[in-house]
Amino acid sequence: DAGITQSPRYKITETGRQVTLMCHQTWSHSYMFWYRQDLGHGLRLIYYSAAADITDKGEVPDGYVVSRSKTENFPLTLESATRSQTSVYFCASTEGQGFDLYFGPGTRLTVT
Amino acid sequence: GEDVEQSLFLSVREGDSSVINCTYTDSSSTYLYWYKQEPGAGLQLLTYIFSNMDMKQDQRLTVLLNKKDKHLSLRIADTQTGDSAIYFCAESMGNTGKLIFGQGTTLQVKP
């Protein structure tokens, strides 16, 4: 199916563990993004990527690592999860400014 | 820095008009957007306006842009219970497709 998918949809992990959230889009969009959504903060940009092998930090990058070896995939890794990283994570993609930004369904991550 | 502000909550009666307001800071933003998020779902693009426009109408939705005051509003005519959701305002940053979002306004529609 065409679109943007995220996995897992729900994840519970312990403090200190490494966690990777997956994002896959089928449109070959150039730009991909990771946002986190927290009550009272709306969506905050963690990292974004303009193309394969090109990534850049957003507003809240600390504690996260991204890679983009293929255009269609943009995994987000929490190197050592902390409770403050409990959140809903959204991946998004677009062809560029003026084009629609499409969101995945989100991953709800709980760090205990 | 970049900042987008919205009121957090709005309650209206079914059939009334809803007006959701937003202020932004980057006068160079080329596009301004409204997104809708239903419970448990991702964000869905509702509409957008190009910065050289003052108004855009799309069926029940009207977007007004006041560039001088950096104020954006979304009016929903004849609000229905299915319009209950969180509405996010967003501004574009540069030509990267990157968007800066407001905190979201929860719209509650009472029957």
mmCIF file of C-alpha atoms in Angstrom:
data_model
loop_
_atom_site.group_PDB
_atom_site.id
_atom_site.type_symbol
_atom_site.label_atom_id
_atom_site.label_comp_id
_atom_site.label_asym_id
_atom_site.label_seq_id
_atom_site.Cartn_x
_atom_site.Cartn_y
_atom_site.Cartn_z
ATOM 1 C CA ASP A 1 0.000 0.000 0.000
ATOM 2 C CA ALA A 2 1.219 3.474 -0.821
ATOM 3 C CA GLY A 3 1.747 5.808 2.092
ATOM 4 C CA ILE A 4 3.816 6.351 5.167
ATOM 5 C CA THR A 5 4.018 3.729 7.866
ATOM 6 C CA GLN A 6 5.576 3.581 11.293
ATOM 7 C CA SER A 7 6.542 0.642 13.464
ATOM 8 C CA PRO A 8 6.012 -0.329 16.135
ATOM 9 C CA ARG A 9 2.763 1.509 16.879
ATOM 10 C CA TYR A 10 3.217 1.013 20.616
ATOM 11 C CA LYS A 11 6.378 0.374 22.601
ATOM 12 C CA ILE A 12 7.189 0.107 26.286
ATOM 13 C CA THR A 13 10.844 0.102 27.234
ATOM 14 C CA GLU A 14 13.008 0.612 30.276
ATOM 15 C CA THR A 15 15.257 3.524 31.101
ATOM 16 C CA GLY A 16 18.695 3.094 29.582
ATOM 17 C CA ARG A 17 17.680 0.781 26.750
ATOM 18 C CA GLN A 18 18.243 1.540 23.091
ATOM 19 C CA VAL A 19 15.073 1.807 21.011
ATOM 20 C CA THR A 20 14.648 2.256 17.268
ATOM 21 C CA LEU A 21 11.470 3.592 15.718
ATOM 22 C CA MET A 22 10.990 2.819 12.051
ATOM 23 C CA CYS A 23 9.488 4.994 9.332
ATOM 24 C CA HIS A 24 8.882 4.001 5.732
ATOM 25 C CA GLN A 25 7.325 5.972 2.857
ATOM 26 C CA THR A 26 6.479 4.720 -0.606
ATOM 27 C CA TRP A 27 6.337 8.032 -2.511
ATOM 28 C CA SER A 28 10.096 8.620 -2.806
ATOM 29 C CA HIS A 29 9.643 11.989 -1.123
ATOM 30 C CA SER A 30 12.884 13.874 -0.686
ATOM 31 C CA TYR A 31 12.179 15.251 2.779
ATOM 32 C CA MET A 32 11.432 13.258 5.908
ATOM 33 C CA PHE A 33 10.900 14.421 9.466
ATOM 34 C CA TRP A 34 10.564 13.151 13.000
ATOM 35 C CA TYR A 35 8.322 15.045 15.408
ATOM 36 C CA ARG A 36 7.369 14.306 18.977
ATOM 37 C CA GLN A 37 4.019 15.292 20.400
ATOM 38 C CA ASP A 38 3.645 16.142 24.069
ATOM 39 C CA LEU A 39 0.756 17.733 25.909
ATOM 40 C CA GLY A 40 1.209 21.477 26.062
ATOM 41 C CA HIS A 41 4.021 21.503 23.497
ATOM 42 C CA GLY A 42 2.289 20.566 20.287
ATOM 43 C CA LEU A 43 4.656 18.971 17.798
ATOM 44 C CA ARG A 44 8.363 19.595 18.104
ATOM 45 C CA LEU A 45 10.836 18.726 15.385
ATOM 46 C CA ILE A 46 13.543 16.257 16.412
ATOM 47 C CA TYR A 47 15.437 15.665 13.154
ATOM 48 C CA TYR A 48 14.833 16.044 9.470
ATOM 49 C CA SER A 49 16.397 14.849 6.256
ATOM 50 C CA ALA A 50 16.497 16.542 2.860
ATOM 51 C CA ALA A 51 17.644 13.434 0.980
ATOM 52 C CA ALA A 52 19.436 10.143 1.494
ATOM 53 C CA ASP A 53 22.555 10.630 3.616
ATOM 54 C CA ILE A 54 21.595 14.235 4.485
ATOM 55 C CA THR A 55 20.197 14.857 7.967
ATOM 56 C CA ASP A 56 19.946 17.869 10.239
ATOM 57 C CA LYS A 57 18.880 18.669 13.782
ATOM 58 C CA GLY A 58 15.527 20.147 14.691
ATOM 59 C CA GLU A 59 14.417 21.822 17.909
ATOM 60 C CA VAL A 60 14.913 18.874 20.303
ATOM 61 C CA PRO A 61 17.611 16.501 18.951
ATOM 62 C CA ASP A 62 19.400 15.581 22.189
ATOM 63 C CA GLY A 63 19.306 11.859 22.966
ATOM 64 C CA TYR A 64 18.245 10.884 19.439
ATOM 65 C CA VAL A 65 20.130 9.606 16.403
ATOM 66 C CA VAL A 66 18.852 9.275 12.837
ATOM 67 C CA SER A 67 20.123 7.806 9.611
ATOM 68 C CA ARG A 68 18.894 7.797 6.051
ATOM 69 C CA SER A 69 20.759 5.312 3.906
ATOM 70 C CA LYS A 70 17.716 4.854 1.628
ATOM 71 C CA THR A 71 15.261 7.503 0.475
ATOM 72 C CA GLU A 72 12.245 5.571 1.723
ATOM 73 C CA ASN A 73 13.431 4.845 5.275
ATOM 74 C CA PHE A 74 14.193 7.199 8.143
ATOM 75 C CA PRO A 75 14.744 5.342 11.437
ATOM 76 C CA LEU A 76 14.943 7.206 14.749
ATOM 77 C CA THR A 77 17.062 5.710 17.536
ATOM 78 C CA LEU A 78 16.959 6.595 21.189
ATOM 79 C CA GLU A 79 20.453 5.658 22.287
ATOM 80 C CA SER A 80 19.691 5.370 26.008
ATOM 81 C CA ALA A 81 16.005 5.968 26.681
ATOM 82 C CA THR A 82 14.947 8.333 29.462
ATOM 83 C CA ARG A 83 11.517 8.914 30.998
ATOM 84 C CA SER A 84 11.416 12.380 29.432
ATOM 85 C CA GLN A 85 11.355 10.658 26.041
ATOM 86 C CA THR A 86 7.955 9.150 26.773
ATOM 87 C CA SER A 87 5.907 10.665 23.963
ATOM 88 C CA VAL A 88 4.061 10.058 20.728
ATOM 89 C CA TYR A 89 6.453 10.124 17.784
ATOM 90 C CA PHE A 90 5.322 11.078 14.300
ATOM 91 C CA CYS A 91 7.217 10.588 11.102
ATOM 92 C CA ALA A 92 6.326 12.766 8.100
ATOM 93 C CA SER A 93 7.404 13.210 4.509
ATOM 94 C CA THR A 94 7.001 15.735 1.728
ATOM 95 C CA GLU A 95 8.373 16.555 -1.684
ATOM 96 C CA GLY A 96 9.200 20.044 -0.463
ATOM 97 C CA GLN A 97 7.792 23.428 0.455
ATOM 98 C CA GLY A 98 4.357 24.000 -0.982
ATOM 99 C CA PHE A 99 3.681 20.292 -1.142
ATOM 100 C CA ASP A 100 1.592 18.410 1.376
ATOM 101 C CA LEU A 101 3.346 17.113 4.462
ATOM 102 C CA TYR A 102 2.085 13.596 5.070
ATOM 103 C CA PHE A 103 2.147 12.107 8.552
ATOM 104 C CA GLY A 104 2.437 8.535 9.663
ATOM 105 C CA PRO A 105 0.029 7.127 12.272
ATOM 106 C CA GLY A 106 2.469 7.654 15.134
ATOM 107 C CA THR A 107 4.338 5.499 17.644
ATOM 108 C CA ARG A 108 3.381 5.767 21.297
ATOM 109 C CA LEU A 109 6.538 5.190 23.332
ATOM 110 C CA THR A 110 6.541 4.734 27.091
ATOM 111 C CA VAL A 111 9.823 4.679 28.986
ATOM 112 C CA THR A 112 9.524 3.190 32.480
ATOM 113 C CA GLY B 1 13.367 32.319 17.243
ATOM 114 C CA GLU B 2 10.457 30.733 15.479
ATOM 115 C CA ASP B 3 7.294 30.423 17.514
ATOM 116 C CA VAL B 4 3.681 29.638 16.738
ATOM 117 C CA GLU B 5 1.036 30.315 19.376
ATOM 118 C CA GLN B 6 -2.534 29.087 19.633
ATOM 119 C CA SER B 7 -5.201 29.080 22.284
ATOM 120 C CA LEU B 8 -5.552 25.601 23.748
ATOM 121 C CA PHE B 9 -9.303 25.034 23.847
ATOM 122 C CA LEU B 10 -12.499 26.108 22.100
ATOM 123 C CA SER B 11 -16.021 24.875 22.738
ATOM 124 C CA VAL B 12 -18.930 25.563 20.386
ATOM 125 C CA ARG B 13 -22.453 24.304 19.780
ATOM 126 C CA GLU B 14 -23.247 22.187 16.751
ATOM 127 C CA GLY B 15 -24.293 24.405 13.859
ATOM 128 C CA ASP B 16 -22.364 27.440 15.116
ATOM 129 C CA SER B 17 -19.215 28.794 13.481
ATOM 130 C CA SER B 18 -15.834 28.051 15.057
ATOM 131 C CA VAL B 19 -12.889 30.413 14.808
ATOM 132 C CA ILE B 20 -9.446 29.147 15.751
ATOM 133 C CA ASN B 21 -6.689 31.713 15.985
ATOM 134 C CA CYS B 22 -2.930 31.506 15.593
ATOM 135 C CA THR B 23 -0.006 33.920 15.711
ATOM 136 C CA TYR B 24 3.383 33.271 14.188
ATOM 137 C CA THR B 25 6.704 35.052 14.260
ATOM 138 C CA ASP B 26 8.557 34.414 11.010
ATOM 139 C CA SER B 27 7.465 37.038 8.495
ATOM 140 C CA SER B 28 9.373 35.203 5.759
ATOM 141 C CA SER B 29 7.152 32.106 5.984
ATOM 142 C CA THR B 30 5.919 31.342 2.503
ATOM 143 C CA TYR B 31 3.095 29.005 3.449
ATOM 144 C CA LEU B 32 0.892 28.714 6.512
ATOM 145 C CA TYR B 33 -1.032 25.563 7.242
ATOM 146 C CA TRP B 34 -3.906 24.149 9.227
ATOM 147 C CA TYR B 35 -3.816 20.510 10.243
ATOM 148 C CA LYS B 36 -6.462 18.400 11.973
ATOM 149 C CA GLN B 37 -5.732 15.552 14.363
ATOM 150 C CA GLU B 38 -8.458 13.152 15.390
ATOM 151 C CA PRO B 39 -8.001 10.987 18.507
ATOM 152 C CA GLY B 40 -5.332 8.328 18.101
ATOM 153 C CA ALA B 41 -4.429 9.423 14.586
ATOM 154 C CA GLY B 42 -1.729 11.358 12.811
ATOM 155 C CA LEU B 43 -2.143 14.855 11.451
ATOM 156 C CA GLN B 44 -4.127 15.476 8.314
ATOM 157 C CA LEU B 45 -3.685 18.575 6.178
ATOM 158 C CA LEU B 46 -6.890 20.638 6.107
ATOM 159 C CA THR B 47 -5.823 23.630 4.091
ATOM 160 C CA TYR B 48 -2.964 26.031 3.536
ATOM 161 C CA ILE B 49 -2.552 29.609 2.408
ATOM 162 C CA PHE B 50 0.234 31.216 0.460
ATOM 163 C CA SER B 51 1.698 34.244 2.203
ATOM 164 C CA ASN B 52 0.684 36.677 -0.555
ATOM 165 C CA MET B 53 -2.986 35.857 -0.039
ATOM 166 C CA ASP B 54 -5.344 37.402 2.513
ATOM 167 C CA MET B 55 -8.074 34.808 2.406
ATOM 168 C CA LYS B 56 -8.763 31.336 1.160
ATOM 169 C CA GLN B 57 -12.091 29.546 1.186
ATOM 170 C CA ASP B 58 -12.572 25.818 0.842
ATOM 171 C CA GLN B 59 -16.141 24.599 1.382
ATOM 172 C CA ARG B 60 -16.869 25.138 5.107
ATOM 173 C CA LEU B 61 -13.339 26.351 5.830
ATOM 174 C CA THR B 62 -12.180 29.956 5.566
ATOM 175 C CA VAL B 63 -8.598 30.947 6.275
ATOM 176 C CA LEU B 64 -7.777 34.588 6.973
ATOM 177 C CA LEU B 65 -4.217 35.885 6.999
ATOM 178 C CA ASN B 66 -3.188 39.226 8.474
ATOM 179 C CA LYS B 67 0.478 39.550 7.550
ATOM 180 C CA LYS B 68 0.943 42.842 9.374
ATOM 181 C CA ASP B 69 -0.086 41.313 12.701
ATOM 182 C CA LYS B 70 1.245 37.839 11.798
ATOM 183 C CA HIS B 71 -2.167 36.428 12.609
ATOM 184 C CA LEU B 72 -3.839 33.445 10.992
ATOM 185 C CA SER B 73 -7.344 32.191 11.629
ATOM 186 C CA LEU B 74 -9.421 29.203 10.607
ATOM 187 C CA ARG B 75 -13.182 29.553 10.482
ATOM 188 C CA ILE B 76 -15.328 26.433 10.284
ATOM 189 C CA ALA B 77 -18.891 27.182 9.248
ATOM 190 C CA ASP B 78 -21.792 25.051 10.479
ATOM 191 C CA THR B 79 -19.564 23.129 12.879
ATOM 192 C CA GLN B 80 -20.458 19.447 13.239
ATOM 193 C CA THR B 81 -19.663 16.942 15.982
ATOM 194 C CA GLY B 82 -17.296 15.272 13.511
ATOM 195 C CA ASP B 83 -15.216 18.439 13.562
ATOM 196 C CA SER B 84 -14.228 17.732 17.170
ATOM 197 C CA ALA B 85 -10.444 17.324 17.040
ATOM 198 C CA ILE B 86 -7.181 19.124 17.702
ATOM 199 C CA TYR B 87 -6.321 21.780 15.128
ATOM 200 C CA PHE B 88 -2.713 22.762 14.537
ATOM 201 C CA CYS B 89 -1.440 25.889 12.892
ATOM 202 C CA ALA B 90 1.989 25.621 11.244
ATOM 203 C CA GLU B 91 4.381 27.884 9.393
ATOM 204 C CA SER B 92 6.922 26.821 6.797
ATOM 205 C CA MET B 93 10.611 27.447 7.406
ATOM 206 C CA GLY B 94 12.771 28.106 4.390
ATOM 207 C CA ASN B 95 12.425 25.786 1.417
ATOM 208 C CA THR B 96 13.054 22.524 3.265
ATOM 209 C CA GLY B 97 9.430 21.559 3.774
ATOM 210 C CA LYS B 98 10.103 21.897 7.500
ATOM 211 C CA LEU B 99 7.110 23.132 9.490
ATOM 212 C CA ILE B 100 6.950 24.703 12.932
ATOM 213 C CA PHE B 101 3.719 23.815 14.717
ATOM 214 C CA GLY B 102 1.678 25.538 17.375
ATOM 215 C CA GLN B 103 0.540 23.731 20.499
ATOM 216 C CA GLY B 104 -2.790 22.803 18.967
ATOM 217 C CA THR B 105 -6.345 23.956 19.763
ATOM 218 C CA THR B 106 -8.778 21.337 21.009
ATOM 219 C CA LEU B 107 -12.177 21.995 19.459
ATOM 220 C CA GLN B 108 -15.112 20.546 21.367
ATOM 221 C CA VAL B 109 -18.449 20.544 19.546
ATOM 222 C CA LYS B 110 -21.485 20.106 21.771
ATOM 223 C CA PRO B 111 -24.707 18.675 20.285
#
